[in-house]
Amino acid sequence: MSMILTIATREFKSLFLSPLAWTVLAVLQTILAYIFLTQVETFNLLQPKLATIDGALGLADIVITPLYSNAGIILLLITPLLTMRLICEERRNKTLSLLLSAPVSNIDIILGKYLGLLGLLLLAVLMITLMPLSLLSGGVLDNGKLIANVLALILLVTSFTATGLYMSTLASHPAVSAMGTFGILLLLWILDWSAGLQEQRSELFEYLSILRHFQNIQSGLISSVDISYFLLFTASFMVLSIHRLANERLQK
Amino acid sequence: MAILINAEHLSRYYGKHCAIKEVSFTLAQGEVLGFLGPNGAGKTTTMQILSGNLAPSSGRVEINGYNLQDQPKLAKRSLGYLPDTPPLYKDLSVQELLYYCAQLHGIPKKAISSAVIKAQDRCGLMSVSHRLIANLSKGYQQRIGIAQAIIHNPDVIILDEPTVGLDPLQIKEIRDLIGELGRDHGIILSTHTLSEVQAVCTHVQIIHQGQLILKESISDLNQQMDTGSVLISTRLKPDLTILSALAGVLSIETMPDQHIKIAYRLTDNPTQRLIETIMSSGWELQELTPLKRSMEDIFITLTQANN
């Protein structure tokens, strides 16, 4: 356990040694701040009308849900760039043997790397969440909705990171790893689009779609189906990564 | 003495290509084992297997009594490894990297800083401990690689070409360090400079085309190197008939520049008698060199014989 933390802490600190982590956080925050302000503006315009309707959309629906949906899409683009280096670059720089010849197991290495990067993404989620929290100074928020959105985004990044990590153990070049991760994630994201056409609906595709589960949780309907989907998704890629790392010793 | 490494029948195939075949050897405490071989002989593959970076296709490795495949964590506790490329995170400072390595090897928190300082001190890194590894020269990076391999004071130290890229002074320092470490640890080092083996190792092992073709202690090897001849040069021309009449002398060959080569019986070394004769005859001895087969000669004979 302490080894996992050691590796995770090193990974997290190393991310901030390169400009990449800073850039990612800055870009993410700037774009989302812009979206956030636009949504707040929209709410300001609509508020007089909404006030007259009973049970109409609230601040949470107009500002928070779109903010987190957009955050999900931007993270879909950004996560592959962060995960691509995890194992792949260590292998290229031949630093992997430092970990492989130390008394740590493959599970320690994979979990450590995973948690290190997840730390950065959770930091990003925290920074995004500061924006809707700032609304508390001048208004009332639907706390349940906010928590549901934060949970949805956290589950989303855990699964994105796991996918990226696995691709990073597979690929021999970081760009290949990034492209592969992006491909898988985007495919799973758009898998549900065919569901709009009634006769082409497929229950399997619907279940596999990340977007559907993400939106379900976002809407505040926190069901074990959606949560277990994300947990299963993450766990599968983690197991695959550990397995792949064990194979590293066999093949080469 | 305690057996630190026990490798039995190690074989490794890359696809159909056989990198090493049925390699078995042991390493005891206090031994410095030099691993010699031409390029592509399987030195690095063997080292990778011993360090747990590569699984053997067959065979087993025991380190300090623990099987590397079955109990990797316990086995690796007593293992320090420097690969052919030092595994360094270039964006860390020397101190940060060594601190991380100390943590990875499970050194207790309180002992880490003293371990880091000791490793830096032993490898001559004190003056650069706060600098980024990326900005340091190849020689320093190599030393950091050695420092990370010895920081946890392991029983077994595996060094893959430890003196590559170092200047002569640094090579001497590293050799001294290896000699010092070799007293209470077991060390395996691979190299293709033969003089290095003669300088630091107690045992030597030659691998060629994936197979061990020689394993001997350095003193046995030195005996093998004795060719049983001396090269003598005198200022005045000596009388060869007198010299050849001396006991133990087998034959005399004249060489250019007033040199003569005298072959003698290994059991009856006539050097003392030769000197006395030359002195008393007044030929003025200028040079007397025992001729040795160089390590290179042995190496070449052995590797060619196996081709």
CSV table of N, CA and C in Angstrom, one decimal, chain B residues 149-223:
chain,number,residue,atom,x,y,z
B,149,ALA,N,21.6,1.9,-7.6
B,149,ALA,CA,21.6,0.5,-7.4
B,149,ALA,C,22.2,0.1,-6.0
B,150,ILE,N,22.9,1.0,-5.4
B,150,ILE,CA,23.5,0.6,-4.1
B,150,ILE,C,22.8,1.3,-2.9
B,151,ILE,N,21.9,2.1,-3.1
B,151,ILE,CA,21.3,3.0,-2.1
B,151,ILE,C,20.7,2.1,-0.9
B,152,HIS,N,20.1,1.0,-1.2
B,152,HIS,CA,19.5,0.2,-0.2
B,152,HIS,C,20.4,-0.9,0.4
B,153,ASN,N,21.7,-0.7,0.1
B,153,ASN,CA,22.7,-1.6,0.6
B,153,ASN,C,22.4,-3.1,0.3
B,154,PRO,N,22.1,-3.4,-1.0
B,154,PRO,CA,21.6,-4.8,-1.3
B,154,PRO,C,22.8,-5.8,-1.2
B,155,ASP,N,22.4,-7.1,-1.0
B,155,ASP,CA,23.4,-8.1,-0.9
B,155,ASP,C,24.0,-8.4,-2.3
B,156,VAL,N,23.1,-8.3,-3.3
B,156,VAL,CA,23.5,-8.6,-4.7
B,156,VAL,C,23.5,-7.3,-5.5
B,157,ILE,N,24.6,-7.0,-6.2
B,157,ILE,CA,24.6,-5.8,-7.0
B,157,ILE,C,24.9,-6.3,-8.5
B,158,ILE,N,24.0,-5.9,-9.4
B,158,ILE,CA,24.2,-6.3,-10.8
B,158,ILE,C,24.5,-5.0,-11.6
B,159,LEU,N,25.6,-5.0,-12.2
B,159,LEU,CA,26.0,-3.8,-12.9
B,159,LEU,C,26.2,-4.1,-14.4
B,160,ASP,N,25.4,-3.5,-15.3
B,160,ASP,CA,25.6,-3.8,-16.7
B,160,ASP,C,26.5,-2.7,-17.3
B,161,GLU,N,27.7,-3.0,-17.6
B,161,GLU,CA,28.7,-2.1,-18.1
B,161,GLU,C,28.8,-0.8,-17.3
B,162,PRO,N,29.2,-0.9,-16.1
B,162,PRO,CA,29.2,0.3,-15.2
B,162,PRO,C,30.2,1.4,-15.5
B,163,THR,N,31.2,1.1,-16.3
B,163,THR,CA,32.2,2.2,-16.5
B,163,THR,C,32.1,2.8,-17.9
B,164,VAL,N,31.1,2.4,-18.6
B,164,VAL,CA,30.9,3.0,-20.0
B,164,VAL,C,30.7,4.5,-19.8
B,165,GLY,N,31.5,5.2,-20.7
B,165,GLY,CA,31.2,6.7,-20.7
B,165,GLY,C,31.9,7.5,-19.6
B,166,LEU,N,32.8,6.8,-18.8
B,166,LEU,CA,33.5,7.6,-17.8
B,166,LEU,C,34.9,7.9,-18.2
B,167,ASP,N,35.4,9.0,-17.6
B,167,ASP,CA,36.8,9.3,-17.9
B,167,ASP,C,37.7,8.4,-17.0
B,168,PRO,N,39.0,8.3,-17.4
B,168,PRO,CA,39.9,7.4,-16.6
B,168,PRO,C,39.9,7.5,-15.1
B,169,LEU,N,39.8,8.8,-14.7
B,169,LEU,CA,39.8,9.0,-13.2
B,169,LEU,C,38.6,8.5,-12.6
B,170,GLN,N,37.4,8.7,-13.3
B,170,GLN,CA,36.2,8.2,-12.8
B,170,GLN,C,36.1,6.7,-12.8
B,171,ILE,N,36.7,6.1,-13.9
B,171,ILE,CA,36.8,4.7,-14.0
B,171,ILE,C,37.5,4.1,-12.8
B,172,LYS,N,38.6,4.8,-12.4
B,172,LYS,CA,39.4,4.3,-11.2
B,172,LYS,C,38.5,4.4,-10.0
B,173,GLU,N,37.8,5.5,-9.8
B,173,GLU,CA,37.0,5.7,-8.6
B,173,GLU,C,35.9,4.6,-8.5
B,174,ILE,N,35.3,4.3,-9.7
B,174,ILE,CA,34.2,3.4,-9.7
B,174,ILE,C,34.7,2.0,-9.4
B,175,ARG,N,35.9,1.7,-10.0
B,175,ARG,CA,36.5,0.4,-9.7
B,175,ARG,C,36.9,0.2,-8.2
B,176,ASP,N,37.4,1.3,-7.7
B,176,ASP,CA,37.7,1.2,-6.2
B,176,ASP,C,36.4,1.0,-5.4
B,177,LEU,N,35.3,1.7,-5.9
B,177,LEU,CA,34.1,1.5,-5.2
B,177,LEU,C,33.6,0.1,-5.3
B,178,ILE,N,33.7,-0.5,-6.5
B,178,ILE,CA,33.2,-1.9,-6.7
B,178,ILE,C,34.0,-2.8,-5.9
B,179,GLY,N,35.4,-2.6,-5.8
B,179,GLY,CA,36.2,-3.4,-5.0
B,179,GLY,C,35.8,-3.4,-3.5
B,180,GLU,N,35.5,-2.1,-3.1
B,180,GLU,CA,35.1,-1.9,-1.7
B,180,GLU,C,33.7,-2.6,-1.4
B,181,LEU,N,32.8,-2.5,-2.3
B,181,LEU,CA,31.5,-3.1,-2.2
B,181,LEU,C,31.6,-4.6,-2.2
B,182,GLY,N,32.6,-5.1,-3.0
B,182,GLY,CA,32.7,-6.5,-3.3
B,182,GLY,C,33.1,-7.3,-2.0
B,183,ARG,N,33.6,-6.6,-1.0
B,183,ARG,CA,34.1,-7.3,0.1
B,183,ARG,C,32.9,-7.9,0.9
B,184,ASP,N,31.8,-7.2,1.0
B,184,ASP,CA,30.7,-7.8,1.8
B,184,ASP,C,29.4,-8.0,1.0
B,185,HIS,N,29.5,-7.7,-0.3
B,185,HIS,CA,28.3,-8.0,-1.1
B,185,HIS,C,28.8,-9.0,-2.2
B,186,GLY,N,27.8,-9.4,-3.0
B,186,GLY,CA,28.1,-10.2,-4.2
B,186,GLY,C,27.9,-9.3,-5.4
B,187,ILE,N,28.8,-9.2,-6.3
B,187,ILE,CA,28.6,-8.3,-7.4
B,187,ILE,C,28.8,-9.0,-8.7
B,188,ILE,N,27.9,-8.7,-9.7
B,188,ILE,CA,28.1,-9.2,-11.0
B,188,ILE,C,28.2,-8.0,-11.9
B,189,LEU,N,29.3,-8.0,-12.7
B,189,LEU,CA,29.3,-6.8,-13.6
B,189,LEU,C,29.7,-7.4,-15.0
B,190,SER,N,29.0,-6.7,-16.0
B,190,SER,CA,29.3,-7.2,-17.4
B,190,SER,C,30.2,-6.1,-18.0
B,191,THR,N,31.0,-6.5,-18.9
B,191,THR,CA,31.9,-5.5,-19.6
B,191,THR,C,32.4,-6.2,-20.8
B,192,HIS,N,32.9,-5.4,-21.7
B,192,HIS,CA,33.8,-6.0,-22.7
B,192,HIS,C,35.2,-5.5,-22.7
B,193,THR,N,35.5,-4.7,-21.7
B,193,THR,CA,36.9,-4.4,-21.5
B,193,THR,C,37.5,-5.4,-20.6
B,194,LEU,N,38.5,-6.1,-21.1
B,194,LEU,CA,39.1,-7.2,-20.3
B,194,LEU,C,39.9,-6.7,-19.2
B,195,SER,N,40.6,-5.6,-19.4
B,195,SER,CA,41.4,-5.1,-18.3
B,195,SER,C,40.6,-4.8,-17.0
B,196,GLU,N,39.3,-4.4,-17.3
B,196,GLU,CA,38.5,-4.1,-16.2
B,196,GLU,C,38.3,-5.4,-15.3
B,197,VAL,N,38.1,-6.5,-16.0
B,197,VAL,CA,37.9,-7.7,-15.2
B,197,VAL,C,39.1,-8.0,-14.4
B,198,GLN,N,40.3,-7.8,-15.0
B,198,GLN,CA,41.5,-8.1,-14.3
B,198,GLN,C,41.7,-7.2,-13.1
B,199,ALA,N,41.2,-5.9,-13.3
B,199,ALA,CA,41.4,-4.9,-12.2
B,199,ALA,C,40.5,-5.1,-11.0
B,200,VAL,N,39.2,-5.5,-11.3
B,200,VAL,CA,38.3,-5.5,-10.1
B,200,VAL,C,37.7,-6.9,-9.7
B,201,CYS,N,37.7,-7.9,-10.7
B,201,CYS,CA,37.0,-9.1,-10.4
B,201,CYS,C,37.8,-10.1,-9.7
B,202,THR,N,37.0,-11.0,-8.9
B,202,THR,CA,37.7,-12.1,-8.3
B,202,THR,C,37.4,-13.4,-9.2
B,203,HIS,N,36.3,-13.3,-9.9
B,203,HIS,CA,36.0,-14.4,-10.8
B,203,HIS,C,35.6,-13.9,-12.2
B,204,VAL,N,35.8,-14.8,-13.2
B,204,VAL,CA,35.4,-14.3,-14.5
B,204,VAL,C,34.7,-15.4,-15.2
B,205,GLN,N,33.8,-15.0,-16.0
B,205,GLN,CA,32.9,-15.9,-16.7
B,205,GLN,C,32.7,-15.4,-18.1
B,206,ILE,N,33.0,-16.2,-19.1
B,206,ILE,CA,32.9,-15.8,-20.5
B,206,ILE,C,31.7,-16.4,-21.1
B,207,ILE,N,30.9,-15.6,-21.7
B,207,ILE,CA,29.7,-16.1,-22.4
B,207,ILE,C,29.9,-15.8,-23.9
B,208,HIS,N,29.5,-16.8,-24.7
B,208,HIS,CA,29.7,-16.6,-26.1
B,208,HIS,C,28.5,-17.3,-26.8
B,209,GLN,N,27.8,-16.6,-27.7
B,209,GLN,CA,26.7,-17.1,-28.4
B,209,GLN,C,25.7,-17.8,-27.4
B,210,GLY,N,25.5,-17.1,-26.3
B,210,GLY,CA,24.5,-17.6,-25.4
B,210,GLY,C,24.9,-18.7,-24.5
B,211,GLN,N,26.1,-19.2,-24.6
B,211,GLN,CA,26.6,-20.3,-23.7
B,211,GLN,C,27.8,-19.9,-22.9
B,212,LEU,N,27.9,-20.4,-21.7
B,212,LEU,CA,29.0,-20.1,-20.8
B,212,LEU,C,30.2,-21.0,-21.3
B,213,ILE,N,31.3,-20.4,-21.7
B,213,ILE,CA,32.4,-21.2,-22.1
B,213,ILE,C,33.6,-21.2,-21.1
B,214,LEU,N,33.5,-20.4,-20.1
B,214,LEU,CA,34.6,-20.4,-19.1
B,214,LEU,C,34.1,-19.8,-17.8
B,215,LYS,N,34.4,-20.5,-16.7
B,215,LYS,CA,34.2,-19.8,-15.4
B,215,LYS,C,35.4,-20.2,-14.5
B,216,GLU,N,36.1,-19.2,-14.2
B,216,GLU,CA,37.3,-19.4,-13.4
B,216,GLU,C,37.5,-18.2,-12.4
B,217,SER,N,38.4,-18.5,-11.4
B,217,SER,CA,38.8,-17.4,-10.6
B,217,SER,C,39.9,-16.7,-11.3
B,218,ILE,N,40.1,-15.4,-10.9
B,218,ILE,CA,41.1,-14.6,-11.6
B,218,ILE,C,42.5,-15.3,-11.4
B,219,SER,N,42.8,-15.8,-10.2
B,219,SER,CA,44.1,-16.4,-10.0
B,219,SER,C,44.4,-17.6,-10.9
B,220,ASP,N,43.3,-18.4,-11.1
B,220,ASP,CA,43.5,-19.5,-12.0
B,220,ASP,C,43.8,-19.0,-13.5
B,221,LEU,N,43.0,-18.0,-13.7
B,221,LEU,CA,43.2,-17.4,-15.1
B,221,LEU,C,44.6,-16.9,-15.3
B,222,ASN,N,45.1,-16.2,-14.3
B,222,ASN,CA,46.5,-15.7,-14.4
B,222,ASN,C,47.5,-16.8,-14.6
B,223,GLN,N,47.2,-18.0,-14.0
B,223,GLN,CA,48.1,-19.1,-14.3
B,223,GLN,C,48.1,-19.5,-15.7
